[in-house]
């Protein structure tokens, strides 16, 4: 199973990365219910790329706002790490 650290809603990517490092996360999960969430997730993945942290953190993405095609094609193409 997973040990989940729930940071709550509307967390800046800096808080997500700080928690991931503090808790020595194996993966970062993000979920979104609104279409705006898809844009934020994309920006977060780009930020991980810019910080050269994509290889350190695979991501699991989900929620009502996402489609399988968007995750597997669009986000997978831009992220330098693993997307699930």
PDB file of N, CA and C in Angstrom:
ATOM      1  N   UNK A   1       0.813  -1.185   0.000  1.00  0.00           N
ATOM      2  CA  UNK A   1       0.000   0.000   0.000  1.00  0.00           C
ATOM      3  C   UNK A   1       0.858   1.250   0.000  1.00  0.00           C
ATOM      4  N   UNK A   2       0.190   2.348   0.054  1.00  0.00           N
ATOM      5  CA  UNK A   2       0.833   3.656   0.034  1.00  0.00           C
ATOM      6  C   UNK A   2       0.714   4.332   1.393  1.00  0.00           C
ATOM      7  N   UNK A   3       1.707   5.092   1.765  1.00  0.00           N
ATOM      8  CA  UNK A   3       1.606   6.056   2.855  1.00  0.00           C
ATOM      9  C   UNK A   3       1.400   7.401   2.189  1.00  0.00           C
ATOM     10  N   UNK A   4       0.250   8.008   2.393  1.00  0.00           N
ATOM     11  CA  UNK A   4      -0.113   9.242   1.702  1.00  0.00           C
ATOM     12  C   UNK A   4       0.059  10.432   2.632  1.00  0.00           C
ATOM     13  N   UNK A   5       0.677  11.483   2.116  1.00  0.00           N
ATOM     14  CA  UNK A   5       0.775  12.756   2.819  1.00  0.00           C
ATOM     15  C   UNK A   5      -0.137  13.716   2.067  1.00  0.00           C
ATOM     16  N   UNK A   6      -1.282  14.028   2.652  1.00  0.00           N
ATOM     17  CA  UNK A   6      -2.269  14.887   2.006  1.00  0.00           C
ATOM     18  C   UNK A   6      -1.961  16.336   2.353  1.00  0.00           C
ATOM     19  N   UNK A   7      -1.613  17.117   1.353  1.00  0.00           N
ATOM     20  CA  UNK A   7      -1.278  18.523   1.573  1.00  0.00           C
ATOM     21  C   UNK A   7      -2.498  19.430   1.479  1.00  0.00           C
ATOM     22  N   UNK A   8      -3.614  18.886   1.027  1.00  0.00           N
ATOM     23  CA  UNK A   8      -4.815  19.700   0.874  1.00  0.00           C
ATOM     24  C   UNK A   8      -4.912  20.279  -0.523  1.00  0.00           C
ATOM     25  N   UNK A   9      -5.843  21.195  -0.676  1.00  0.00           N
ATOM     26  CA  UNK A   9      -6.123  21.749  -2.002  1.00  0.00           C
ATOM     27  C   UNK A   9      -5.281  22.993  -2.277  1.00  0.00           C
ATOM     28  N   UNK A  10      -5.152  23.292  -3.556  1.00  0.00           N
ATOM     29  CA  UNK A  10      -4.515  24.525  -4.046  1.00  0.00           C
ATOM     30  C   UNK A  10      -3.132  24.758  -3.446  1.00  0.00           C
ATOM     31  N   UNK A  11      -2.305  23.743  -3.494  1.00  0.00           N
ATOM     32  CA  UNK A  11      -0.948  23.861  -2.965  1.00  0.00           C
ATOM     33  C   UNK A  11       0.001  24.343  -4.058  1.00  0.00           C
ATOM     34  N   UNK A  12       0.847  25.308  -3.761  1.00  0.00           N
ATOM     35  CA  UNK A  12       1.848  25.718  -4.750  1.00  0.00           C
ATOM     36  C   UNK A  12       2.854  24.592  -4.962  1.00  0.00           C
ATOM     37  N   UNK A  13       3.423  24.558  -6.138  1.00  0.00           N
ATOM     38  CA  UNK A  13       4.365  23.484  -6.456  1.00  0.00           C
ATOM     39  C   UNK A  13       5.535  23.482  -5.478  1.00  0.00           C
ATOM     40  N   UNK A  14       5.919  24.634  -4.972  1.00  0.00           N
ATOM     41  CA  UNK A  14       7.023  24.681  -4.003  1.00  0.00           C
ATOM     42  C   UNK A  14       6.671  23.894  -2.739  1.00  0.00           C
ATOM     43  N   UNK A  15       5.426  23.977  -2.279  1.00  0.00           N
ATOM     44  CA  UNK A  15       5.001  23.224  -1.094  1.00  0.00           C
ATOM     45  C   UNK A  15       4.957  21.728  -1.386  1.00  0.00           C
ATOM     46  N   UNK A  16       4.540  21.373  -2.587  1.00  0.00           N
ATOM     47  CA  UNK A  16       4.498  19.961  -2.980  1.00  0.00           C
ATOM     48  C   UNK A  16       5.906  19.385  -2.991  1.00  0.00           C
ATOM     49  N   UNK A  17       6.835  20.107  -3.579  1.00  0.00           N
ATOM     50  CA  UNK A  17       8.212  19.621  -3.670  1.00  0.00           C
ATOM     51  C   UNK A  17       8.888  19.582  -2.306  1.00  0.00           C
ATOM     52  N   UNK A  18       8.610  20.567  -1.479  1.00  0.00           N
ATOM     53  CA  UNK A  18       9.176  20.578  -0.126  1.00  0.00           C
ATOM     54  C   UNK A  18       8.696  19.352   0.656  1.00  0.00           C
ATOM     55  N   UNK A  19       7.407  19.055   0.568  1.00  0.00           N
ATOM     56  CA  UNK A  19       6.860  17.890   1.269  1.00  0.00           C
ATOM     57  C   UNK A  19       7.406  16.592   0.682  1.00  0.00           C
ATOM     58  N   UNK A  20       7.550  16.540  -0.629  1.00  0.00           N
ATOM     59  CA  UNK A  20       8.085  15.332  -1.275  1.00  0.00           C
ATOM     60  C   UNK A  20       9.502  15.045  -0.794  1.00  0.00           C
ATOM     61  N   UNK A  21      10.301  16.093  -0.681  1.00  0.00           N
ATOM     62  CA  UNK A  21      11.672  15.905  -0.204  1.00  0.00           C
ATOM     63  C   UNK A  21      11.693  15.574   1.290  1.00  0.00           C
ATOM     64  N   UNK A  22      10.883  16.283   2.068  1.00  0.00           N
ATOM     65  CA  UNK A  22      10.846  16.064   3.521  1.00  0.00           C
ATOM     66  C   UNK A  22      10.430  14.630   3.865  1.00  0.00           C
ATOM     67  N   UNK A  23       9.449  14.121   3.147  1.00  0.00           N
ATOM     68  CA  UNK A  23       8.911  12.785   3.432  1.00  0.00           C
ATOM     69  C   UNK A  23       9.546  11.699   2.570  1.00  0.00           C
ATOM     70  N   UNK A  24      10.556  12.090   1.800  1.00  0.00           N
ATOM     71  CA  UNK A  24      11.266  11.154   0.914  1.00  0.00           C
ATOM     72  C   UNK A  24      10.279  10.362   0.059  1.00  0.00           C
ATOM     73  N   UNK A  25       9.441  11.104  -0.644  1.00  0.00           N
ATOM     74  CA  UNK A  25       8.372  10.508  -1.449  1.00  0.00           C
ATOM     75  C   UNK A  25       8.935   9.683  -2.602  1.00  0.00           C
ATOM     76  N   UNK A  26       8.256   8.591  -2.884  1.00  0.00           N
ATOM     77  CA  UNK A  26       8.582   7.769  -4.049  1.00  0.00           C
ATOM     78  C   UNK A  26       7.863   8.272  -5.285  1.00  0.00           C
ATOM     79  N   UNK A  27       6.781   9.007  -5.081  1.00  0.00           N
ATOM     80  CA  UNK A  27       5.945   9.486  -6.181  1.00  0.00           C
ATOM     81  C   UNK A  27       5.173  10.711  -5.699  1.00  0.00           C
ATOM     82  N   UNK A  28       4.801  11.582  -6.636  1.00  0.00           N
ATOM     83  CA  UNK A  28       3.948  12.731  -6.333  1.00  0.00           C
ATOM     84  C   UNK A  28       2.612  12.490  -7.019  1.00  0.00           C
ATOM     85  N   UNK A  29       1.532  12.619  -6.261  1.00  0.00           N
ATOM     86  CA  UNK A  29       0.192  12.483  -6.823  1.00  0.00           C
ATOM     87  C   UNK A  29      -0.518  13.819  -6.837  1.00  0.00           C
ATOM     88  N   UNK A  30      -1.221  14.081  -7.929  1.00  0.00           N
ATOM     89  CA  UNK A  30      -2.037  15.289  -8.035  1.00  0.00           C
ATOM     90  C   UNK A  30      -3.396  14.898  -8.590  1.00  0.00           C
ATOM     91  N   UNK A  31      -4.423  15.541  -8.064  1.00  0.00           N
ATOM     92  CA  UNK A  31      -5.782  15.262  -8.499  1.00  0.00           C
ATOM     93  C   UNK A  31      -6.506  16.576  -8.725  1.00  0.00           C
ATOM     94  N   UNK A  32      -7.382  16.594  -9.718  1.00  0.00           N
ATOM     95  CA  UNK A  32      -8.123  17.811 -10.002  1.00  0.00           C
ATOM     96  C   UNK A  32      -9.540  17.542 -10.451  1.00  0.00           C
ATOM     97  N   UNK A  33     -10.450  18.367  -9.971  1.00  0.00           N
ATOM     98  CA  UNK A  33     -11.856  18.241 -10.346  1.00  0.00           C
ATOM     99  C   UNK A  33     -12.284  19.262 -11.390  1.00  0.00           C
ATOM    100  N   UNK A  34     -11.563  20.358 -11.497  1.00  0.00           N
ATOM    101  CA  UNK A  34     -11.926  21.428 -12.422  1.00  0.00           C
ATOM    102  C   UNK A  34     -10.958  21.471 -13.595  1.00  0.00           C
ATOM    103  N   UNK A  35     -11.439  21.970 -14.717  1.00  0.00           N
ATOM    104  CA  UNK A  35     -10.594  22.057 -15.908  1.00  0.00           C
ATOM    105  C   UNK A  35      -9.347  22.893 -15.626  1.00  0.00           C
ATOM    106  N   UNK A  36      -9.484  23.922 -14.803  1.00  0.00           N
ATOM    107  CA  UNK A  36      -8.328  24.749 -14.444  1.00  0.00           C
ATOM    108  C   UNK A  36      -7.220  23.899 -13.814  1.00  0.00           C
ATOM    109  N   UNK A  37      -7.610  22.821 -13.148  1.00  0.00           N
ATOM    110  CA  UNK A  37      -6.632  21.922 -12.528  1.00  0.00           C
ATOM    111  C   UNK A  37      -5.683  21.328 -13.553  1.00  0.00           C
ATOM    112  N   UNK A  38      -6.183  21.079 -14.756  1.00  0.00           N
ATOM    113  CA  UNK A  38      -5.333  20.482 -15.788  1.00  0.00           C
ATOM    114  C   UNK A  38      -4.210  21.433 -16.172  1.00  0.00           C
ATOM    115  N   UNK A  39      -4.517  22.713 -16.197  1.00  0.00           N
ATOM    116  CA  UNK A  39      -3.508  23.727 -16.528  1.00  0.00           C
ATOM    117  C   UNK A  39      -2.470  23.807 -15.414  1.00  0.00           C
ATOM    118  N   UNK A  40      -2.934  23.789 -14.172  1.00  0.00           N
ATOM    119  CA  UNK A  40      -2.028  23.856 -13.025  1.00  0.00           C
ATOM    120  C   UNK A  40      -1.119  22.636 -12.993  1.00  0.00           C
ATOM    121  N   UNK A  41      -1.671  21.456 -13.249  1.00  0.00           N
ATOM    122  CA  UNK A  41      -0.849  20.241 -13.266  1.00  0.00           C
ATOM    123  C   UNK A  41       0.233  20.336 -14.328  1.00  0.00           C
ATOM    124  N   UNK A  42      -0.133  20.823 -15.495  1.00  0.00           N
ATOM    125  CA  UNK A  42       0.844  20.982 -16.574  1.00  0.00           C
ATOM    126  C   UNK A  42       1.947  21.943 -16.138  1.00  0.00           C
ATOM    127  N   UNK A  43       1.575  23.057 -15.533  1.00  0.00           N
ATOM    128  CA  UNK A  43       2.561  24.025 -15.048  1.00  0.00           C
ATOM    129  C   UNK A  43       3.456  23.396 -13.974  1.00  0.00           C
ATOM    130  N   UNK A  44       2.864  22.599 -13.085  1.00  0.00           N
ATOM    131  CA  UNK A  44       3.653  21.930 -12.046  1.00  0.00           C
ATOM    132  C   UNK A  44       4.679  20.983 -12.655  1.00  0.00           C
ATOM    133  N   UNK A  45       4.272  20.221 -13.665  1.00  0.00           N
ATOM    134  CA  UNK A  45       5.203  19.303 -14.325  1.00  0.00           C
ATOM    135  C   UNK A  45       6.329  20.072 -15.012  1.00  0.00           C
ATOM    136  N   UNK A  46       5.987  21.187 -15.631  1.00  0.00           N
ATOM    137  CA  UNK A  46       7.016  22.010 -16.272  1.00  0.00           C
ATOM    138  C   UNK A  46       7.989  22.566 -15.236  1.00  0.00           C
ATOM    139  N   UNK A  47       7.477  22.923 -14.066  1.00  0.00           N
ATOM    140  CA  UNK A  47       8.341  23.424 -12.987  1.00  0.00           C
ATOM    141  C   UNK A  47       9.284  22.329 -12.492  1.00  0.00           C
ATOM    142  N   UNK A  48       8.787  21.112 -12.352  1.00  0.00           N
ATOM    143  CA  UNK A  48       9.658  19.996 -11.966  1.00  0.00           C
ATOM    144  C   UNK A  48      10.745  19.797 -13.011  1.00  0.00           C
ATOM    145  N   UNK A  49      10.399  19.922 -14.282  1.00  0.00           N
ATOM    146  CA  UNK A  49      11.403  19.832 -15.351  1.00  0.00           C
ATOM    147  C   UNK A  49      12.462  20.917 -15.182  1.00  0.00           C
ATOM    148  N   UNK A  50      12.012  22.154 -14.972  1.00  0.00           N
ATOM    149  CA  UNK A  50      12.940  23.279 -14.854  1.00  0.00           C
ATOM    150  C   UNK A  50      13.872  23.122 -13.660  1.00  0.00           C
ATOM    151  N   UNK A  51      13.369  22.550 -12.596  1.00  0.00           N
ATOM    152  CA  UNK A  51      14.185  22.342 -11.392  1.00  0.00           C
ATOM    153  C   UNK A  51      15.029  21.068 -11.474  1.00  0.00           C
ATOM    154  N   UNK A  52      14.950  20.383 -12.605  1.00  0.00           N
ATOM    155  CA  UNK A  52      15.706  19.133 -12.824  1.00  0.00           C
ATOM    156  C   UNK A  52      15.326  18.069 -11.785  1.00  0.00           C
ATOM    157  N   UNK A  53      14.048  18.012 -11.436  1.00  0.00           N
ATOM    158  CA  UNK A  53      13.570  17.067 -10.428  1.00  0.00           C
ATOM    159  C   UNK A  53      12.654  15.996 -11.016  1.00  0.00           C
ATOM    160  N   UNK A  54      12.400  16.049 -12.308  1.00  0.00           N
ATOM    161  CA  UNK A  54      11.462  15.108 -12.927  1.00  0.00           C
ATOM    162  C   UNK A  54      11.925  13.660 -12.781  1.00  0.00           C
ATOM    163  N   UNK A  55      13.205  13.429 -12.901  1.00  0.00           N
ATOM    164  CA  UNK A  55      13.721  12.056 -12.785  1.00  0.00           C
ATOM    165  C   UNK A  55      13.589  11.525 -11.356  1.00  0.00           C
ATOM    166  N   UNK A  56      13.513  12.429 -10.384  1.00  0.00           N
ATOM    167  CA  UNK A  56      13.416  12.030  -8.979  1.00  0.00           C
ATOM    168  C   UNK A  56      12.002  11.635  -8.568  1.00  0.00           C
ATOM    169  N   UNK A  57      11.005  12.179  -9.264  1.00  0.00           N
ATOM    170  CA  UNK A  57       9.622  11.995  -8.831  1.00  0.00           C
ATOM    171  C   UNK A  57       8.699  11.601  -9.976  1.00  0.00           C
ATOM    172  N   UNK A  58       8.372  10.314 -10.072  1.00  0.00           N
ATOM    173  CA  UNK A  58       7.283   9.938 -10.973  1.00  0.00           C
ATOM    174  C   UNK A  58       6.002  10.606 -10.459  1.00  0.00           C
ATOM    175  N   UNK A  59       5.050  10.847 -11.337  1.00  0.00           N
ATOM    176  CA  UNK A  59       3.793  11.466 -10.919  1.00  0.00           C
ATOM    177  C   UNK A  59       2.614  10.563 -11.254  1.00  0.00           C
ATOM    178  N   UNK A  60       1.640  10.574 -10.367  1.00  0.00           N
ATOM    179  CA  UNK A  60       0.357   9.918 -10.596  1.00  0.00           C
ATOM    180  C   UNK A  60      -0.680  11.033 -10.664  1.00  0.00           C
ATOM    181  N   UNK A  61      -1.390  11.100 -11.766  1.00  0.00           N
ATOM    182  CA  UNK A  61      -2.354  12.171 -11.988  1.00  0.00           C
ATOM    183  C   UNK A  61      -3.749  11.585 -12.132  1.00  0.00           C
ATOM    184  N   UNK A  62      -4.729  12.253 -11.539  1.00  0.00           N
ATOM    185  CA  UNK A  62      -6.093  11.762 -11.648  1.00  0.00           C
ATOM    186  C   UNK A  62      -7.102  12.825 -11.291  1.00  0.00           C
ATOM    187  N   UNK A  63      -8.351  12.442 -11.340  1.00  0.00           N
ATOM    188  CA  UNK A  63      -9.444  13.340 -11.011  1.00  0.00           C
ATOM    189  C   UNK A  63     -10.374  13.529 -12.187  1.00  0.00           C
ATOM    190  N   UNK A  64     -11.548  14.050 -11.889  1.00  0.00           N
ATOM    191  CA  UNK A  64     -12.597  14.200 -12.896  1.00  0.00           C
ATOM    192  C   UNK A  64     -12.210  15.127 -14.041  1.00  0.00           C
ATOM    193  N   UNK A  65     -11.291  16.054 -13.804  1.00  0.00           N
ATOM    194  CA  UNK A  65     -10.914  17.014 -14.844  1.00  0.00           C
ATOM    195  C   UNK A  65     -10.026  16.403 -15.922  1.00  0.00           C
ATOM    196  N   UNK A  66      -9.426  15.259 -15.634  1.00  0.00           N
ATOM    197  CA  UNK A  66      -8.460  14.670 -16.561  1.00  0.00           C
ATOM    198  C   UNK A  66      -9.077  13.558 -17.390  1.00  0.00           C
ATOM    199  N   UNK A  67      -8.599  13.460 -18.611  1.00  0.00           N
ATOM    200  CA  UNK A  67      -8.931  12.305 -19.438  1.00  0.00           C
ATOM    201  C   UNK A  67      -7.672  11.459 -19.569  1.00  0.00           C
ATOM    202  N   UNK A  68      -7.862  10.195 -19.841  1.00  0.00           N
ATOM    203  CA  UNK A  68      -6.722   9.299 -20.035  1.00  0.00           C
ATOM    204  C   UNK A  68      -5.833   9.823 -21.167  1.00  0.00           C
ATOM    205  N   UNK A  69      -6.451  10.284 -22.248  1.00  0.00           N
ATOM    206  CA  UNK A  69      -5.685  10.781 -23.395  1.00  0.00           C
ATOM    207  C   UNK A  69      -4.841  11.992 -23.008  1.00  0.00           C
ATOM    208  N   UNK A  70      -5.404  12.915 -22.234  1.00  0.00           N
ATOM    209  CA  UNK A  70      -4.658  14.110 -21.830  1.00  0.00           C
ATOM    210  C   UNK A  70      -3.430  13.730 -21.004  1.00  0.00           C
ATOM    211  N   UNK A  71      -3.608  12.797 -20.072  1.00  0.00           N
ATOM    212  CA  UNK A  71      -2.486  12.372 -19.230  1.00  0.00           C
ATOM    213  C   UNK A  71      -1.464  11.593 -20.044  1.00  0.00           C
ATOM    214  N   UNK A  72      -1.922  10.577 -20.760  1.00  0.00           N
ATOM    215  CA  UNK A  72      -1.004   9.672 -21.452  1.00  0.00           C
ATOM    216  C   UNK A  72      -0.342  10.292 -22.669  1.00  0.00           C
ATOM    217  N   UNK A  73      -0.972  11.276 -23.269  1.00  0.00           N
ATOM    218  CA  UNK A  73      -0.386  11.891 -24.453  1.00  0.00           C
ATOM    219  C   UNK A  73       0.197  13.264 -24.129  1.00  0.00           C
ATOM    220  N   UNK A  74      -0.656  14.202 -23.792  1.00  0.00           N
ATOM    221  CA  UNK A  74      -0.210  15.586 -23.623  1.00  0.00           C
ATOM    222  C   UNK A  74       0.772  15.766 -22.462  1.00  0.00           C
ATOM    223  N   UNK A  75       0.400  15.301 -21.281  1.00  0.00           N
ATOM    224  CA  UNK A  75       1.274  15.513 -20.123  1.00  0.00           C
ATOM    225  C   UNK A  75       2.503  14.613 -20.170  1.00  0.00           C
ATOM    226  N   UNK A  76       2.332  13.414 -20.654  1.00  0.00           N
ATOM    227  CA  UNK A  76       3.474  12.498 -20.786  1.00  0.00           C
ATOM    228  C   UNK A  76       4.528  13.085 -21.719  1.00  0.00           C
ATOM    229  N   UNK A  77       4.080  13.774 -22.775  1.00  0.00           N
ATOM    230  CA  UNK A  77       5.011  14.369 -23.746  1.00  0.00           C
ATOM    231  C   UNK A  77       5.855  15.483 -23.146  1.00  0.00           C
ATOM    232  N   UNK A  78       5.288  16.244 -22.219  1.00  0.00           N
ATOM    233  CA  UNK A  78       6.038  17.395 -21.699  1.00  0.00           C
ATOM    234  C   UNK A  78       6.888  17.070 -20.476  1.00  0.00           C
ATOM    235  N   UNK A  79       6.518  16.007 -19.748  1.00  0.00           N
ATOM    236  CA  UNK A  79       7.220  15.714 -18.498  1.00  0.00           C
ATOM    237  C   UNK A  79       8.429  14.830 -18.762  1.00  0.00           C
ATOM    238  N   UNK A  80       9.547  15.204 -18.198  1.00  0.00           N
ATOM    239  CA  UNK A  80      10.798  14.471 -18.408  1.00  0.00           C
ATOM    240  C   UNK A  80      10.916  13.247 -17.501  1.00  0.00           C
ATOM    241  N   UNK A  81       9.957  13.070 -16.605  1.00  0.00           N
ATOM    242  CA  UNK A  81       9.921  11.901 -15.728  1.00  0.00           C
ATOM    243  C   UNK A  81       8.799  10.964 -16.135  1.00  0.00           C
ATOM    244  N   UNK A  82       8.455  10.065 -15.228  1.00  0.00           N
ATOM    245  CA  UNK A  82       7.408   9.078 -15.499  1.00  0.00           C
ATOM    246  C   UNK A  82       6.041   9.624 -15.100  1.00  0.00           C
ATOM    247  N   UNK A  83       5.060   9.448 -15.984  1.00  0.00           N
ATOM    248  CA  UNK A  83       3.682   9.876 -15.732  1.00  0.00           C
ATOM    249  C   UNK A  83       2.796   8.643 -15.709  1.00  0.00           C
ATOM    250  N   UNK A  84       1.983   8.535 -14.678  1.00  0.00           N
ATOM    251  CA  UNK A  84       1.032   7.414 -14.583  1.00  0.00           C
ATOM    252  C   UNK A  84      -0.376   7.939 -14.464  1.00  0.00           C
TER     253      UNK A  84
END
